[in-house]
Amino acid sequence: VGIWYFDTPISLSEMDKQSDALACALLARGFQHGDRLAVYMQNLPQFVISMLATWKAGGVMVSVNPMNKERELETLLLDSGARVLVTQEALWEDVARGVVATGKSAVDIVITTNEIDYVVGDVPTILKGSKKSIATDASDMRNLISDFLGKVPPAISLKADEVAFLTYTSGTTGPPKGARNTHGNV
């Protein structure tokens, strides 16, 4: 077991398969080595799946505090240069859609997910096929994983001094500042 989410165990093998599929989906949409992927969600299994997929596609993971509102989200997206935003449907609807719609950020791929994708039934429901997302202007993470399940991204070489995570301070004493965490640190 890699993650226990409420009463649902998610094996390392399943996380590997799902992150492979998501990495392939990202690459199919033009994601490239060094691109940034921002994850704006609560502590969900999809956070880890997104992180692993980002690295498998050669990218940099940008974690965004889910309590951030429009101004903070816009600041982080602009500063990080994130091309992809993976977010919960509720955060997309309430906050992120308006930020991305301004066109100021580099975000050109939006993927939404739902916090209940892993808690219904006896197997991770993210593998149970497609669902209709409430976000008509974004791709659904479960559908992307389902579409690319069984595919493996090409092997990529990540160097120890390459950035793995870009995390931001809270900005309590000024604008948030990005901290680079390398693969060697991780």
PDB file of N, CA, C and O in Angstrom, residues 12 16 24 28 37 39 45 67 69 75 94 101 126 133 162-163 165 168 175-176:
ATOM      1  N   LEU A  12       1.210   0.818  -4.463  1.00  0.00           N
ATOM      2  CA  LEU A  12       2.284   1.458  -5.217  1.00  0.00           C
ATOM      3  C   LEU A  12       2.161   1.118  -6.701  1.00  0.00           C
ATOM      4  O   LEU A  12       2.396   1.958  -7.569  1.00  0.00           O
ATOM      5  N   ASP A  16       1.705   3.753  -9.691  1.00  0.00           N
ATOM      6  CA  ASP A  16       2.653   3.740 -10.799  1.00  0.00           C
ATOM      7  C   ASP A  16       1.911   3.713 -12.137  1.00  0.00           C
ATOM      8  O   ASP A  16       2.224   4.478 -13.050  1.00  0.00           O
ATOM      9  N   CYS A  24       1.693  10.122 -19.805  1.00  0.00           N
ATOM     10  CA  CYS A  24       1.475   9.947 -21.257  1.00  0.00           C
ATOM     11  C   CYS A  24       0.450  10.957 -21.773  1.00  0.00           C
ATOM     12  O   CYS A  24       0.621  11.511 -22.863  1.00  0.00           O
ATOM     13  N   ALA A  28       1.221  13.787 -24.567  1.00  0.00           N
ATOM     14  CA  ALA A  28       0.387  13.850 -25.769  1.00  0.00           C
ATOM     15  C   ALA A  28      -0.169  15.251 -25.997  1.00  0.00           C
ATOM     16  O   ALA A  28      -0.509  15.610 -27.121  1.00  0.00           O
ATOM     17  N   LEU A  37       4.029  22.113 -13.809  1.00  0.00           N
ATOM     18  CA  LEU A  37       2.662  21.671 -13.601  1.00  0.00           C
ATOM     19  C   LEU A  37       2.266  22.079 -12.188  1.00  0.00           C
ATOM     20  O   LEU A  37       2.889  21.658 -11.223  1.00  0.00           O
ATOM     21  N   VAL A  39      -0.267  22.098  -9.030  1.00  0.00           N
ATOM     22  CA  VAL A  39      -1.306  21.278  -8.419  1.00  0.00           C
ATOM     23  C   VAL A  39      -1.960  22.107  -7.317  1.00  0.00           C
ATOM     24  O   VAL A  39      -1.306  22.520  -6.365  1.00  0.00           O
ATOM     25  N   PRO A  45      -5.150  11.677  -3.033  1.00  0.00           N
ATOM     26  CA  PRO A  45      -4.251  10.787  -3.765  1.00  0.00           C
ATOM     27  C   PRO A  45      -3.837  11.377  -5.119  1.00  0.00           C
ATOM     28  O   PRO A  45      -2.723  11.148  -5.587  1.00  0.00           O
ATOM     29  N   MET A  67      -5.913  26.877  -0.094  1.00  0.00           N
ATOM     30  CA  MET A  67      -6.614  27.984   0.560  1.00  0.00           C
ATOM     31  C   MET A  67      -6.364  29.311  -0.162  1.00  0.00           C
ATOM     32  O   MET A  67      -6.991  30.318   0.157  1.00  0.00           O
ATOM     33  N   LYS A  69      -6.604  32.234  -2.779  1.00  0.00           N
ATOM     34  CA  LYS A  69      -7.689  32.814  -3.571  1.00  0.00           C
ATOM     35  C   LYS A  69      -7.113  33.366  -4.862  1.00  0.00           C
ATOM     36  O   LYS A  69      -5.949  33.157  -5.188  1.00  0.00           O
ATOM     37  N   THR A  75      -0.603  35.084  -8.787  1.00  0.00           N
ATOM     38  CA  THR A  75       0.806  35.377  -8.514  1.00  0.00           C
ATOM     39  C   THR A  75       1.670  34.136  -8.706  1.00  0.00           C
ATOM     40  O   THR A  75       2.706  34.190  -9.366  1.00  0.00           O
ATOM     41  N   ASP A  94     -14.743  27.797  -8.357  1.00  0.00           N
ATOM     42  CA  ASP A  94     -14.802  28.936  -7.439  1.00  0.00           C
ATOM     43  C   ASP A  94     -13.672  29.947  -7.605  1.00  0.00           C
ATOM     44  O   ASP A  94     -13.866  31.125  -7.323  1.00  0.00           O
ATOM     45  N   ALA A 101      -8.752  32.398 -17.085  1.00  0.00           N
ATOM     46  CA  ALA A 101      -9.472  33.099 -18.156  1.00  0.00           C
ATOM     47  C   ALA A 101      -8.881  34.470 -18.478  1.00  0.00           C
ATOM     48  O   ALA A 101      -9.067  34.973 -19.585  1.00  0.00           O
ATOM     49  N   ILE A 126     -11.044   5.831  -9.608  1.00  0.00           N
ATOM     50  CA  ILE A 126     -10.446   6.561 -10.718  1.00  0.00           C
ATOM     51  C   ILE A 126     -10.198   5.604 -11.897  1.00  0.00           C
ATOM     52  O   ILE A 126     -10.084   6.018 -13.036  1.00  0.00           O
ATOM     53  N   SER A 133     -17.439  15.411 -16.209  1.00  0.00           N
ATOM     54  CA  SER A 133     -16.905  16.446 -15.341  1.00  0.00           C
ATOM     55  C   SER A 133     -17.849  17.635 -15.336  1.00  0.00           C
ATOM     56  O   SER A 133     -18.501  17.928 -16.341  1.00  0.00           O
ATOM     57  N   GLU A 162      18.478  19.105 -11.073  1.00  0.00           N
ATOM     58  CA  GLU A 162      17.277  19.644 -11.705  1.00  0.00           C
ATOM     59  C   GLU A 162      16.186  19.862 -10.670  1.00  0.00           C
ATOM     60  O   GLU A 162      16.073  19.109  -9.694  1.00  0.00           O
ATOM     61  N   VAL A 163      15.346  20.862 -10.893  1.00  0.00           N
ATOM     62  CA  VAL A 163      14.274  21.185  -9.954  1.00  0.00           C
ATOM     63  C   VAL A 163      13.171  20.126 -10.042  1.00  0.00           C
ATOM     64  O   VAL A 163      12.686  19.809 -11.123  1.00  0.00           O
ATOM     65  N   PHE A 165      10.547  20.178  -7.305  1.00  0.00           N
ATOM     66  CA  PHE A 165       9.428  20.931  -6.728  1.00  0.00           C
ATOM     67  C   PHE A 165       9.744  22.416  -6.757  1.00  0.00           C
ATOM     68  O   PHE A 165      10.872  22.813  -6.501  1.00  0.00           O
ATOM     69  N   TYR A 168       6.160  27.498  -2.600  1.00  0.00           N
ATOM     70  CA  TYR A 168       6.101  28.923  -2.296  1.00  0.00           C
ATOM     71  C   TYR A 168       5.857  29.178  -0.823  1.00  0.00           C
ATOM     72  O   TYR A 168       5.128  28.440  -0.166  1.00  0.00           O
ATOM     73  N   PRO A 175       5.407  39.424  -0.871  1.00  0.00           N
ATOM     74  CA  PRO A 175       4.957  38.489  -1.908  1.00  0.00           C
ATOM     75  C   PRO A 175       5.533  37.092  -1.665  1.00  0.00           C
ATOM     76  O   PRO A 175       6.648  36.962  -1.157  1.00  0.00           O
ATOM     77  N   PRO A 176       4.768  36.040  -2.009  1.00  0.00           N
ATOM     78  CA  PRO A 176       5.297  34.679  -1.868  1.00  0.00           C
ATOM     79  C   PRO A 176       6.582  34.519  -2.682  1.00  0.00           C
ATOM     80  O   PRO A 176       6.722  35.098  -3.755  1.00  0.00           O
TER      81      PRO A 176
END
